[in-house]
């Protein structure tokens, strides 16, 4: 049995898909158990390689491993030492993880801060002689759900306030896209429902356009899989768009797209904002680091509209080639 730790969120799990598939290919015939928050189980199923989820809300509330020692434990969570020690407590036959002397783990590759999250975990597997293709990001189609198809999804929220593009600009974008014939809906968590409702009100959209807090993870995946377009910040819904090949525009800041962005060779996914930490970062932090980061406030609505046009043009071109 293979025990994999990735007790994080939607985007984190989506970026680990190539590594999870590499483990399945390189260590066949073994049950693959993912230690992750229970609410991620629908997405874990859509990877096509996870056999079951061990509910693990995080490192602070780590459960004891309930079964016999796993043959292999894999740390896709972080650099350690807490995550290393959590897996070591399960007494695995082998621990695949980044090098961390503090945790007593001297094998594995060194950690690289300046590395894309997808490639980070693929490199870990490569170091141990296992396959992993960084481009293998596709997710299985979700089961049918009672969500609209062909809509344009705007996702104005983020758990990190600094990563939220201003709400008034999302409203302006929604007005522009609606005038162009897009059917716009707004997604988000239950905590972001008020934000989504405010954007919808300012954009002149009906209350029914607010889906924030009304979709579970499986329904959100179905919505994105059949959407016309997704516009969001650097958050989980952007990674769902990549996994389903849905045209997207992703707004980055302060974390650079080079660390978390979609593959640069896929033109239907456009990136705006920070490609590196901006010089204004120090001023923002000196002022208390409150509100949207300046790398995002620098993005204007017309830039996003232009990026939408580019993403949709790429979809049309790829469709023409396929035909």
PDB file of C-alpha atoms in Angstrom:
ATOM      1  CA  UNK A   1       0.000   0.000   0.000  1.00  0.00           C
ATOM      2  CA  UNK A   2       1.122   3.551  -0.824  1.00  0.00           C
ATOM      3  CA  UNK A   3       0.276   6.328   1.644  1.00  0.00           C
ATOM      4  CA  UNK A   4       0.465   9.842   0.161  1.00  0.00           C
ATOM      5  CA  UNK A   5       0.193  13.018   2.230  1.00  0.00           C
ATOM      6  CA  UNK A   6      -1.342  16.111   0.566  1.00  0.00           C
ATOM      7  CA  UNK A   7      -3.558  17.617   3.280  1.00  0.00           C
ATOM      8  CA  UNK A   8      -4.196  20.940   1.526  1.00  0.00           C
ATOM      9  CA  UNK A   9      -6.752  22.384  -0.948  1.00  0.00           C
ATOM     10  CA  UNK A  10      -8.181  22.060  -4.460  1.00  0.00           C
ATOM     11  CA  UNK A  11      -5.302  23.693  -6.331  1.00  0.00           C
ATOM     12  CA  UNK A  12      -2.768  21.751  -4.288  1.00  0.00           C
ATOM     13  CA  UNK A  13      -4.393  18.433  -5.159  1.00  0.00           C
ATOM     14  CA  UNK A  14      -4.772  19.374  -8.841  1.00  0.00           C
ATOM     15  CA  UNK A  15      -1.075  20.235  -9.113  1.00  0.00           C
ATOM     16  CA  UNK A  16      -0.164  16.875  -7.546  1.00  0.00           C
ATOM     17  CA  UNK A  17      -2.053  14.861 -10.193  1.00  0.00           C
ATOM     18  CA  UNK A  18       1.039  14.120 -12.350  1.00  0.00           C
ATOM     19  CA  UNK A  19       2.939  12.854  -9.301  1.00  0.00           C
ATOM     20  CA  UNK A  20      -0.008  10.721  -8.170  1.00  0.00           C
ATOM     21  CA  UNK A  21      -0.230   9.190 -11.640  1.00  0.00           C
ATOM     22  CA  UNK A  22       3.516   8.602 -11.600  1.00  0.00           C
ATOM     23  CA  UNK A  23       3.182   6.682  -8.330  1.00  0.00           C
ATOM     24  CA  UNK A  24       0.426   4.547  -9.814  1.00  0.00           C
ATOM     25  CA  UNK A  25       2.507   3.810 -12.931  1.00  0.00           C
ATOM     26  CA  UNK A  26       5.806   3.271 -11.120  1.00  0.00           C
ATOM     27  CA  UNK A  27       4.397   1.210  -8.239  1.00  0.00           C
ATOM     28  CA  UNK A  28       1.550  -0.765  -9.828  1.00  0.00           C
ATOM     29  CA  UNK A  29      -0.714  -3.225  -8.092  1.00  0.00           C
ATOM     30  CA  UNK A  30      -0.790  -1.369  -4.788  1.00  0.00           C
ATOM     31  CA  UNK A  31      -3.628   0.472  -3.077  1.00  0.00           C
ATOM     32  CA  UNK A  32      -3.034   4.233  -3.164  1.00  0.00           C
ATOM     33  CA  UNK A  33      -4.364   6.028  -0.100  1.00  0.00           C
ATOM     34  CA  UNK A  34      -4.396   9.835  -0.044  1.00  0.00           C
ATOM     35  CA  UNK A  35      -4.188  11.572   3.324  1.00  0.00           C
ATOM     36  CA  UNK A  36      -6.168  14.755   2.625  1.00  0.00           C
ATOM     37  CA  UNK A  37      -9.214  16.675   3.900  1.00  0.00           C
ATOM     38  CA  UNK A  38     -12.358  14.556   3.553  1.00  0.00           C
ATOM     39  CA  UNK A  39     -14.141  17.222   1.476  1.00  0.00           C
ATOM     40  CA  UNK A  40     -11.545  16.692  -1.298  1.00  0.00           C
ATOM     41  CA  UNK A  41     -12.713  13.108  -1.885  1.00  0.00           C
ATOM     42  CA  UNK A  42     -14.734  13.991  -5.049  1.00  0.00           C
ATOM     43  CA  UNK A  43     -11.663  15.572  -6.638  1.00  0.00           C
ATOM     44  CA  UNK A  44      -9.445  12.684  -5.522  1.00  0.00           C
ATOM     45  CA  UNK A  45     -11.808  10.354  -7.386  1.00  0.00           C
ATOM     46  CA  UNK A  46     -11.512  12.484 -10.516  1.00  0.00           C
ATOM     47  CA  UNK A  47      -7.742  11.943 -10.593  1.00  0.00           C
ATOM     48  CA  UNK A  48      -8.490   8.348 -11.551  1.00  0.00           C
ATOM     49  CA  UNK A  49      -5.682   6.924  -9.405  1.00  0.00           C
ATOM     50  CA  UNK A  50      -6.634   7.419  -5.733  1.00  0.00           C
ATOM     51  CA  UNK A  51      -8.304   4.344  -4.225  1.00  0.00           C
ATOM     52  CA  UNK A  52      -9.465   6.020  -1.029  1.00  0.00           C
ATOM     53  CA  UNK A  53      -9.016   9.149   1.068  1.00  0.00           C
ATOM     54  CA  UNK A  54      -7.786   9.046   4.647  1.00  0.00           C
ATOM     55  CA  UNK A  55      -9.494  12.119   6.184  1.00  0.00           C
ATOM     56  CA  UNK A  56      -6.651  14.384   7.278  1.00  0.00           C
ATOM     57  CA  UNK A  57      -7.619  18.017   7.920  1.00  0.00           C
ATOM     58  CA  UNK A  58      -4.021  19.144   8.315  1.00  0.00           C
ATOM     59  CA  UNK A  59      -0.798  18.550  10.157  1.00  0.00           C
ATOM     60  CA  UNK A  60      -2.076  20.048  13.418  1.00  0.00           C
ATOM     61  CA  UNK A  61      -4.860  17.451  13.711  1.00  0.00           C
ATOM     62  CA  UNK A  62      -3.071  14.465  12.258  1.00  0.00           C
ATOM     63  CA  UNK A  63      -4.756  11.106  12.836  1.00  0.00           C
ATOM     64  CA  UNK A  64      -2.787   8.009  13.756  1.00  0.00           C
ATOM     65  CA  UNK A  65      -2.329   5.691  10.775  1.00  0.00           C
ATOM     66  CA  UNK A  66      -5.055   3.067  11.384  1.00  0.00           C
ATOM     67  CA  UNK A  67      -3.585   0.170   9.407  1.00  0.00           C
ATOM     68  CA  UNK A  68      -0.407  -1.887   9.122  1.00  0.00           C
ATOM     69  CA  UNK A  69       2.740  -0.021   8.057  1.00  0.00           C
ATOM     70  CA  UNK A  70       2.489   1.106   4.429  1.00  0.00           C
ATOM     71  CA  UNK A  71       5.006  -0.266   1.986  1.00  0.00           C
ATOM     72  CA  UNK A  72       5.737   3.264   0.761  1.00  0.00           C
ATOM     73  CA  UNK A  73       4.873   6.680   2.216  1.00  0.00           C
ATOM     74  CA  UNK A  74       5.197   9.770   0.032  1.00  0.00           C
ATOM     75  CA  UNK A  75       5.348  13.348   1.227  1.00  0.00           C
ATOM     76  CA  UNK A  76       3.638  15.530  -1.397  1.00  0.00           C
ATOM     77  CA  UNK A  77       2.698  18.002   1.333  1.00  0.00           C
ATOM     78  CA  UNK A  78       5.844  20.007   2.035  1.00  0.00           C
ATOM     79  CA  UNK A  79       9.507  20.086   2.892  1.00  0.00           C
ATOM     80  CA  UNK A  80       9.156  18.879   6.493  1.00  0.00           C
ATOM     81  CA  UNK A  81       9.908  18.389   9.283  1.00  0.00           C
ATOM     82  CA  UNK A  82       6.303  18.061  10.563  1.00  0.00           C
ATOM     83  CA  UNK A  83       4.998  16.352   7.438  1.00  0.00           C
ATOM     84  CA  UNK A  84       8.025  14.025   7.335  1.00  0.00           C
ATOM     85  CA  UNK A  85       7.511  13.042  10.967  1.00  0.00           C
ATOM     86  CA  UNK A  86       3.801  12.474  10.432  1.00  0.00           C
ATOM     87  CA  UNK A  87       4.529   9.916   7.714  1.00  0.00           C
ATOM     88  CA  UNK A  88       7.468   8.378   9.559  1.00  0.00           C
ATOM     89  CA  UNK A  89       5.107   7.672  12.481  1.00  0.00           C
ATOM     90  CA  UNK A  90       3.243   5.242  10.206  1.00  0.00           C
ATOM     91  CA  UNK A  91       6.498   3.181  10.064  1.00  0.00           C
ATOM     92  CA  UNK A  92       6.585   2.844   6.259  1.00  0.00           C
ATOM     93  CA  UNK A  93       8.966   0.514   4.495  1.00  0.00           C
ATOM     94  CA  UNK A  94      10.216   3.507   2.489  1.00  0.00           C
ATOM     95  CA  UNK A  95       9.677   7.246   2.845  1.00  0.00           C
ATOM     96  CA  UNK A  96       9.891   9.286  -0.343  1.00  0.00           C
ATOM     97  CA  UNK A  97      10.399  12.923   0.583  1.00  0.00           C
ATOM     98  CA  UNK A  98      12.627  15.949   0.148  1.00  0.00           C
ATOM     99  CA  UNK A  99      15.834  15.990   2.128  1.00  0.00           C
ATOM    100  CA  UNK A 100      15.362  17.349   5.650  1.00  0.00           C
ATOM    101  CA  UNK A 101      18.051  16.888   8.259  1.00  0.00           C
ATOM    102  CA  UNK A 102      15.856  18.247  11.059  1.00  0.00           C
ATOM    103  CA  UNK A 103      13.412  15.396  10.468  1.00  0.00           C
ATOM    104  CA  UNK A 104      16.274  12.882  10.211  1.00  0.00           C
ATOM    105  CA  UNK A 105      15.555  12.321   6.505  1.00  0.00           C
ATOM    106  CA  UNK A 106      18.859  12.603   4.630  1.00  0.00           C
ATOM    107  CA  UNK A 107      17.769  11.031   1.348  1.00  0.00           C
ATOM    108  CA  UNK A 108      15.748  12.704  -1.393  1.00  0.00           C
ATOM    109  CA  UNK A 109      16.345  15.808  -3.474  1.00  0.00           C
ATOM    110  CA  UNK A 110      16.912  19.246  -1.935  1.00  0.00           C
ATOM    111  CA  UNK A 111      13.971  21.635  -1.779  1.00  0.00           C
ATOM    112  CA  UNK A 112      13.903  24.435  -4.377  1.00  0.00           C
ATOM    113  CA  UNK A 113      11.864  27.525  -3.470  1.00  0.00           C
ATOM    114  CA  UNK A 114      11.952  28.814  -7.051  1.00  0.00           C
ATOM    115  CA  UNK A 115      10.164  25.880  -8.687  1.00  0.00           C
ATOM    116  CA  UNK A 116       6.753  25.311 -10.193  1.00  0.00           C
ATOM    117  CA  UNK A 117       4.538  23.304  -7.857  1.00  0.00           C
ATOM    118  CA  UNK A 118       3.795  20.632 -10.477  1.00  0.00           C
ATOM    119  CA  UNK A 119       7.457  20.132 -11.341  1.00  0.00           C
ATOM    120  CA  UNK A 120       8.456  20.079  -7.681  1.00  0.00           C
ATOM    121  CA  UNK A 121       6.643  16.808  -7.029  1.00  0.00           C
ATOM    122  CA  UNK A 122       7.553  15.288 -10.391  1.00  0.00           C
ATOM    123  CA  UNK A 123      11.221  15.981  -9.624  1.00  0.00           C
ATOM    124  CA  UNK A 124      10.798  14.260  -6.262  1.00  0.00           C
ATOM    125  CA  UNK A 125       9.548  11.104  -7.972  1.00  0.00           C
ATOM    126  CA  UNK A 126      12.261  11.281 -10.640  1.00  0.00           C
ATOM    127  CA  UNK A 127      14.899  11.384  -7.901  1.00  0.00           C
ATOM    128  CA  UNK A 128      13.580   8.040  -6.622  1.00  0.00           C
ATOM    129  CA  UNK A 129      13.515   6.551 -10.120  1.00  0.00           C
ATOM    130  CA  UNK A 130       9.761   6.839 -10.647  1.00  0.00           C
ATOM    131  CA  UNK A 131       8.000   8.318 -13.689  1.00  0.00           C
ATOM    132  CA  UNK A 132       5.998  11.540 -13.642  1.00  0.00           C
ATOM    133  CA  UNK A 133       4.891  13.705 -16.572  1.00  0.00           C
ATOM    134  CA  UNK A 134       4.358  17.375 -15.570  1.00  0.00           C
ATOM    135  CA  UNK A 135       1.929  17.787 -18.465  1.00  0.00           C
ATOM    136  CA  UNK A 136      -0.384  15.005 -17.271  1.00  0.00           C
ATOM    137  CA  UNK A 137      -2.869  17.362 -15.614  1.00  0.00           C
ATOM    138  CA  UNK A 138      -6.166  16.218 -17.154  1.00  0.00           C
ATOM    139  CA  UNK A 139      -8.970  15.283 -14.788  1.00  0.00           C
ATOM    140  CA  UNK A 140     -11.700  12.726 -15.396  1.00  0.00           C
ATOM    141  CA  UNK A 141     -15.059  14.047 -16.453  1.00  0.00           C
ATOM    142  CA  UNK A 142     -17.263  14.528 -13.388  1.00  0.00           C
ATOM    143  CA  UNK A 143     -20.653  12.832 -13.135  1.00  0.00           C
ATOM    144  CA  UNK A 144     -23.638  14.803 -14.475  1.00  0.00           C
ATOM    145  CA  UNK A 145     -24.771  17.562 -12.137  1.00  0.00           C
ATOM    146  CA  UNK A 146     -27.607  20.077 -12.002  1.00  0.00           C
ATOM    147  CA  UNK A 147     -25.420  23.010 -13.037  1.00  0.00           C
ATOM    148  CA  UNK A 148     -25.604  25.199 -16.156  1.00  0.00           C
ATOM    149  CA  UNK A 149     -23.407  24.415 -19.146  1.00  0.00           C
ATOM    150  CA  UNK A 150     -21.639  26.866 -21.460  1.00  0.00           C
ATOM    151  CA  UNK A 151     -21.452  29.632 -18.871  1.00  0.00           C
ATOM    152  CA  UNK A 152     -18.618  32.034 -18.129  1.00  0.00           C
ATOM    153  CA  UNK A 153     -17.422  31.505 -14.568  1.00  0.00           C
ATOM    154  CA  UNK A 154     -16.076  34.464 -12.620  1.00  0.00           C
ATOM    155  CA  UNK A 155     -14.515  33.575  -9.274  1.00  0.00           C
ATOM    156  CA  UNK A 156     -13.800  36.786  -7.335  1.00  0.00           C
ATOM    157  CA  UNK A 157     -12.750  35.224  -4.032  1.00  0.00           C
ATOM    158  CA  UNK A 158      -9.676  33.706  -2.447  1.00  0.00           C
ATOM    159  CA  UNK A 159      -8.855  32.505   1.043  1.00  0.00           C
ATOM    160  CA  UNK A 160      -5.955  34.979   0.899  1.00  0.00           C
ATOM    161  CA  UNK A 161      -7.248  38.588   0.614  1.00  0.00           C
ATOM    162  CA  UNK A 162      -4.019  39.748  -1.056  1.00  0.00           C
ATOM    163  CA  UNK A 163      -4.829  37.460  -4.019  1.00  0.00           C
ATOM    164  CA  UNK A 164      -8.273  38.985  -4.718  1.00  0.00           C
ATOM    165  CA  UNK A 165      -8.634  41.205  -7.773  1.00  0.00           C
ATOM    166  CA  UNK A 166     -10.848  44.179  -6.737  1.00  0.00           C
ATOM    167  CA  UNK A 167     -14.563  43.365  -6.666  1.00  0.00           C
ATOM    168  CA  UNK A 168     -15.511  46.488  -8.639  1.00  0.00           C
ATOM    169  CA  UNK A 169     -13.313  45.300 -11.505  1.00  0.00           C
ATOM    170  CA  UNK A 170     -14.932  41.879 -11.485  1.00  0.00           C
ATOM    171  CA  UNK A 171     -18.280  43.674 -11.719  1.00  0.00           C
ATOM    172  CA  UNK A 172     -17.062  45.791 -14.649  1.00  0.00           C
ATOM    173  CA  UNK A 173     -15.743  42.656 -16.354  1.00  0.00           C
ATOM    174  CA  UNK A 174     -19.065  40.891 -15.814  1.00  0.00           C
ATOM    175  CA  UNK A 175     -20.937  43.799 -17.408  1.00  0.00           C
ATOM    176  CA  UNK A 176     -18.620  43.811 -20.419  1.00  0.00           C
ATOM    177  CA  UNK A 177     -18.774  40.063 -20.969  1.00  0.00           C
ATOM    178  CA  UNK A 178     -22.561  39.998 -20.540  1.00  0.00           C
ATOM    179  CA  UNK A 179     -22.881  42.702 -23.191  1.00  0.00           C
ATOM    180  CA  UNK A 180     -20.805  40.482 -25.478  1.00  0.00           C
ATOM    181  CA  UNK A 181     -23.189  37.549 -25.044  1.00  0.00           C
ATOM    182  CA  UNK A 182     -21.584  35.638 -22.190  1.00  0.00           C
ATOM    183  CA  UNK A 183     -23.838  34.057 -19.595  1.00  0.00           C
ATOM    184  CA  UNK A 184     -21.937  34.988 -16.447  1.00  0.00           C
ATOM    185  CA  UNK A 185     -22.137  33.143 -13.127  1.00  0.00           C
ATOM    186  CA  UNK A 186     -20.192  33.802  -9.938  1.00  0.00           C
ATOM    187  CA  UNK A 187     -18.668  31.034  -7.846  1.00  0.00           C
ATOM    188  CA  UNK A 188     -17.034  30.865  -4.447  1.00  0.00           C
ATOM    189  CA  UNK A 189     -17.259  29.331  -1.009  1.00  0.00           C
ATOM    190  CA  UNK A 190     -20.081  29.902   1.458  1.00  0.00           C
ATOM    191  CA  UNK A 191     -17.918  32.559   3.123  1.00  0.00           C
ATOM    192  CA  UNK A 192     -17.576  34.326  -0.244  1.00  0.00           C
ATOM    193  CA  UNK A 193     -21.291  34.408  -1.044  1.00  0.00           C
ATOM    194  CA  UNK A 194     -21.682  38.042   0.054  1.00  0.00           C
ATOM    195  CA  UNK A 195     -18.712  39.046  -2.119  1.00  0.00           C
ATOM    196  CA  UNK A 196     -20.178  37.242  -5.125  1.00  0.00           C
ATOM    197  CA  UNK A 197     -23.609  38.769  -4.497  1.00  0.00           C
ATOM    198  CA  UNK A 198     -22.079  42.253  -4.366  1.00  0.00           C
ATOM    199  CA  UNK A 199     -20.288  41.690  -7.683  1.00  0.00           C
ATOM    200  CA  UNK A 200     -23.510  40.388  -9.244  1.00  0.00           C
ATOM    201  CA  UNK A 201     -25.532  43.357  -7.965  1.00  0.00           C
ATOM    202  CA  UNK A 202     -23.004  45.908  -9.232  1.00  0.00           C
ATOM    203  CA  UNK A 203     -22.850  44.103 -12.587  1.00  0.00           C
ATOM    204  CA  UNK A 204     -26.633  44.052 -12.972  1.00  0.00           C
ATOM    205  CA  UNK A 205     -26.776  40.252 -12.880  1.00  0.00           C
ATOM    206  CA  UNK A 206     -29.783  38.383 -11.452  1.00  0.00           C
ATOM    207  CA  UNK A 207     -29.500  36.675  -8.044  1.00  0.00           C
ATOM    208  CA  UNK A 208     -29.604  33.296  -9.800  1.00  0.00           C
ATOM    209  CA  UNK A 209     -26.176  34.078 -11.257  1.00  0.00           C
ATOM    210  CA  UNK A 210     -24.659  33.761  -7.779  1.00  0.00           C
ATOM    211  CA  UNK A 211     -23.592  30.137  -7.322  1.00  0.00           C
ATOM    212  CA  UNK A 212     -21.148  30.840  -4.497  1.00  0.00           C
ATOM    213  CA  UNK A 213     -21.910  28.578  -1.549  1.00  0.00           C
ATOM    214  CA  UNK A 214     -24.410  26.583  -3.614  1.00  0.00           C
ATOM    215  CA  UNK A 215     -22.121  24.037  -5.269  1.00  0.00           C
ATOM    216  CA  UNK A 216     -20.194  21.194  -3.719  1.00  0.00           C
ATOM    217  CA  UNK A 217     -16.814  20.258  -5.124  1.00  0.00           C
ATOM    218  CA  UNK A 218     -18.245  17.703  -7.560  1.00  0.00           C
ATOM    219  CA  UNK A 219     -20.769  20.252  -8.863  1.00  0.00           C
ATOM    220  CA  UNK A 220     -18.068  22.919  -9.178  1.00  0.00           C
ATOM    221  CA  UNK A 221     -15.946  20.509 -11.210  1.00  0.00           C
ATOM    222  CA  UNK A 222     -18.898  19.783 -13.488  1.00  0.00           C
ATOM    223  CA  UNK A 223     -19.585  23.507 -13.880  1.00  0.00           C
ATOM    224  CA  UNK A 224     -15.976  24.242 -14.890  1.00  0.00           C
ATOM    225  CA  UNK A 225     -15.708  21.176 -17.125  1.00  0.00           C
ATOM    226  CA  UNK A 226     -18.626  22.394 -19.271  1.00  0.00           C
ATOM    227  CA  UNK A 227     -17.967  26.133 -18.986  1.00  0.00           C
ATOM    228  CA  UNK A 228     -17.212  28.473 -21.843  1.00  0.00           C
ATOM    229  CA  UNK A 229     -14.581  30.354 -19.861  1.00  0.00           C
ATOM    230  CA  UNK A 230     -13.175  30.825 -16.352  1.00  0.00           C
ATOM    231  CA  UNK A 231     -11.711  34.059 -14.949  1.00  0.00           C
ATOM    232  CA  UNK A 232     -10.242  33.855 -11.468  1.00  0.00           C
ATOM    233  CA  UNK A 233      -7.327  34.663  -9.260  1.00  0.00           C
ATOM    234  CA  UNK A 234      -4.648  32.158  -8.356  1.00  0.00           C
ATOM    235  CA  UNK A 235      -6.946  29.671  -6.637  1.00  0.00           C
ATOM    236  CA  UNK A 236      -8.389  26.179  -6.993  1.00  0.00           C
ATOM    237  CA  UNK A 237     -10.959  26.893  -9.713  1.00  0.00           C
ATOM    238  CA  UNK A 238      -8.143  27.993 -12.054  1.00  0.00           C
ATOM    239  CA  UNK A 239      -6.525  24.570 -11.681  1.00  0.00           C
ATOM    240  CA  UNK A 240      -9.850  22.886 -12.438  1.00  0.00           C
ATOM    241  CA  UNK A 241      -9.973  24.895 -15.682  1.00  0.00           C
ATOM    242  CA  UNK A 242      -6.512  23.607 -16.584  1.00  0.00           C
ATOM    243  CA  UNK A 243      -7.517  20.049 -15.733  1.00  0.00           C
ATOM    244  CA  UNK A 244     -10.536  20.227 -18.038  1.00  0.00           C
ATOM    245  CA  UNK A 245      -8.986  22.288 -20.823  1.00  0.00           C
ATOM    246  CA  UNK A 246     -11.556  25.042 -20.261  1.00  0.00           C
ATOM    247  CA  UNK A 247     -10.442  28.442 -21.546  1.00  0.00           C
ATOM    248  CA  UNK A 248      -9.240  30.571 -18.650  1.00  0.00           C
ATOM    249  CA  UNK A 249      -7.693  33.862 -17.620  1.00  0.00           C
ATOM    250  CA  UNK A 250      -5.825  33.691 -14.328  1.00  0.00           C
ATOM    251  CA  UNK A 251      -4.843  36.811 -12.393  1.00  0.00           C
ATOM    252  CA  UNK A 252      -1.635  36.416 -10.395  1.00  0.00           C
ATOM    253  CA  UNK A 253      -0.173  38.272  -7.456  1.00  0.00           C
ATOM    254  CA  UNK A 254       1.800  38.283  -5.253  1.00  0.00           C
ATOM    255  CA  UNK A 255       2.816  34.672  -5.986  1.00  0.00           C
ATOM    256  CA  UNK A 256       4.265  34.431  -9.510  1.00  0.00           C
ATOM    257  CA  UNK A 257       2.643  32.376 -12.244  1.00  0.00           C
ATOM    258  CA  UNK A 258       6.008  30.663 -12.699  1.00  0.00           C
ATOM    259  CA  UNK A 259       5.267  28.838  -9.429  1.00  0.00           C
ATOM    260  CA  UNK A 260       1.550  28.048  -9.779  1.00  0.00           C
ATOM    261  CA  UNK A 261       0.381  28.978 -13.274  1.00  0.00           C
ATOM    262  CA  UNK A 262      -1.014  26.785 -16.062  1.00  0.00           C
ATOM    263  CA  UNK A 263       1.459  25.292 -18.548  1.00  0.00           C
ATOM    264  CA  UNK A 264       2.786  28.159 -20.706  1.00  0.00           C
ATOM    265  CA  UNK A 265       2.438  26.102 -23.892  1.00  0.00           C
ATOM    266  CA  UNK A 266      -1.389  26.003 -23.665  1.00  0.00           C
ATOM    267  CA  UNK A 267      -2.676  29.230 -25.235  1.00  0.00           C
ATOM    268  CA  UNK A 268      -6.282  28.745 -24.108  1.00  0.00           C
ATOM    269  CA  UNK A 269      -5.029  29.479 -20.566  1.00  0.00           C
ATOM    270  CA  UNK A 270      -3.879  33.098 -20.270  1.00  0.00           C
ATOM    271  CA  UNK A 271      -1.972  34.603 -17.362  1.00  0.00           C
ATOM    272  CA  UNK A 272      -1.895  38.223 -16.199  1.00  0.00           C
ATOM    273  CA  UNK A 273      -0.124  39.887 -13.294  1.00  0.00           C
ATOM    274  CA  UNK A 274       2.963  38.959 -11.346  1.00  0.00           C
ATOM    275  CA  UNK A 275       5.624  36.916 -13.052  1.00  0.00           C
ATOM    276  CA  UNK A 276       7.943  37.819 -10.199  1.00  0.00           C
ATOM    277  CA  UNK A 277       7.561  39.726  -6.967  1.00  0.00           C
ATOM    278  CA  UNK A 278       6.980  43.364  -7.785  1.00  0.00           C
ATOM    279  CA  UNK A 279       9.103  46.189  -6.439  1.00  0.00           C
ATOM    280  CA  UNK A 280       6.038  47.624  -4.748  1.00  0.00           C
ATOM    281  CA  UNK A 281       5.825  44.583  -2.482  1.00  0.00           C
ATOM    282  CA  UNK A 282       7.956  46.219   0.228  1.00  0.00           C
ATOM    283  CA  UNK A 283       5.752  49.334   0.286  1.00  0.00           C
ATOM    284  CA  UNK A 284       2.618  47.209   0.533  1.00  0.00           C
ATOM    285  CA  UNK A 285       4.043  45.197   3.425  1.00  0.00           C
ATOM    286  CA  UNK A 286       5.255  48.364   5.160  1.00  0.00           C
ATOM    287  CA  UNK A 287       1.688  49.691   5.037  1.00  0.00           C
ATOM    288  CA  UNK A 288       0.459  46.585   6.850  1.00  0.00           C
ATOM    289  CA  UNK A 289      -0.070  44.236   3.915  1.00  0.00           C
ATOM    290  CA  UNK A 290      -3.834  44.775   3.951  1.00  0.00           C
ATOM    291  CA  UNK A 291      -6.094  44.263   0.964  1.00  0.00           C
ATOM    292  CA  UNK A 292      -5.303  43.357  -2.616  1.00  0.00           C
ATOM    293  CA  UNK A 293      -1.638  43.095  -3.514  1.00  0.00           C
ATOM    294  CA  UNK A 294      -0.391  45.824  -5.924  1.00  0.00           C
ATOM    295  CA  UNK A 295       0.535  43.260  -8.575  1.00  0.00           C
ATOM    296  CA  UNK A 296      -3.208  42.604  -8.900  1.00  0.00           C
ATOM    297  CA  UNK A 297      -4.457  46.174  -8.621  1.00  0.00           C
ATOM    298  CA  UNK A 298      -2.174  46.952 -11.560  1.00  0.00           C
ATOM    299  CA  UNK A 299      -4.325  44.725 -13.817  1.00  0.00           C
ATOM    300  CA  UNK A 300      -6.980  46.752 -15.640  1.00  0.00           C
ATOM    301  CA  UNK A 301     -10.319  45.474 -16.901  1.00  0.00           C
ATOM    302  CA  UNK A 302      -9.433  46.044 -20.549  1.00  0.00           C
ATOM    303  CA  UNK A 303      -6.358  43.823 -20.142  1.00  0.00           C
ATOM    304  CA  UNK A 304      -8.541  41.001 -18.861  1.00  0.00           C
ATOM    305  CA  UNK A 305     -11.011  41.470 -21.719  1.00  0.00           C
ATOM    306  CA  UNK A 306      -8.133  41.279 -24.217  1.00  0.00           C
ATOM    307  CA  UNK A 307      -6.878  38.095 -22.528  1.00  0.00           C
ATOM    308  CA  UNK A 308     -10.386  36.613 -22.742  1.00  0.00           C
ATOM    309  CA  UNK A 309     -10.371  37.299 -26.480  1.00  0.00           C
ATOM    310  CA  UNK A 310      -6.979  35.584 -26.819  1.00  0.00           C
ATOM    311  CA  UNK A 311      -8.094  32.515 -24.866  1.00  0.00           C
ATOM    312  CA  UNK A 312     -11.285  32.136 -26.884  1.00  0.00           C
ATOM    313  CA  UNK A 313      -9.379  32.640 -30.122  1.00  0.00           C
ATOM    314  CA  UNK A 314      -7.060  29.791 -29.122  1.00  0.00           C
ATOM    315  CA  UNK A 315     -10.081  27.550 -28.525  1.00  0.00           C
ATOM    316  CA  UNK A 316     -11.443  28.338 -31.981  1.00  0.00           C
ATOM    317  CA  UNK A 317      -8.062  27.679 -33.605  1.00  0.00           C
ATOM    318  CA  UNK A 318      -7.599  24.346 -31.836  1.00  0.00           C
ATOM    319  CA  UNK A 319     -11.147  23.353 -32.815  1.00  0.00           C
ATOM    320  CA  UNK A 320     -10.484  24.219 -36.457  1.00  0.00           C
ATOM    321  CA  UNK A 321      -7.271  22.177 -36.432  1.00  0.00           C
ATOM    322  CA  UNK A 322      -9.022  19.194 -34.863  1.00  0.00           C
ATOM    323  CA  UNK A 323     -11.744  19.367 -37.510  1.00  0.00           C
TER     324      UNK A 323
END
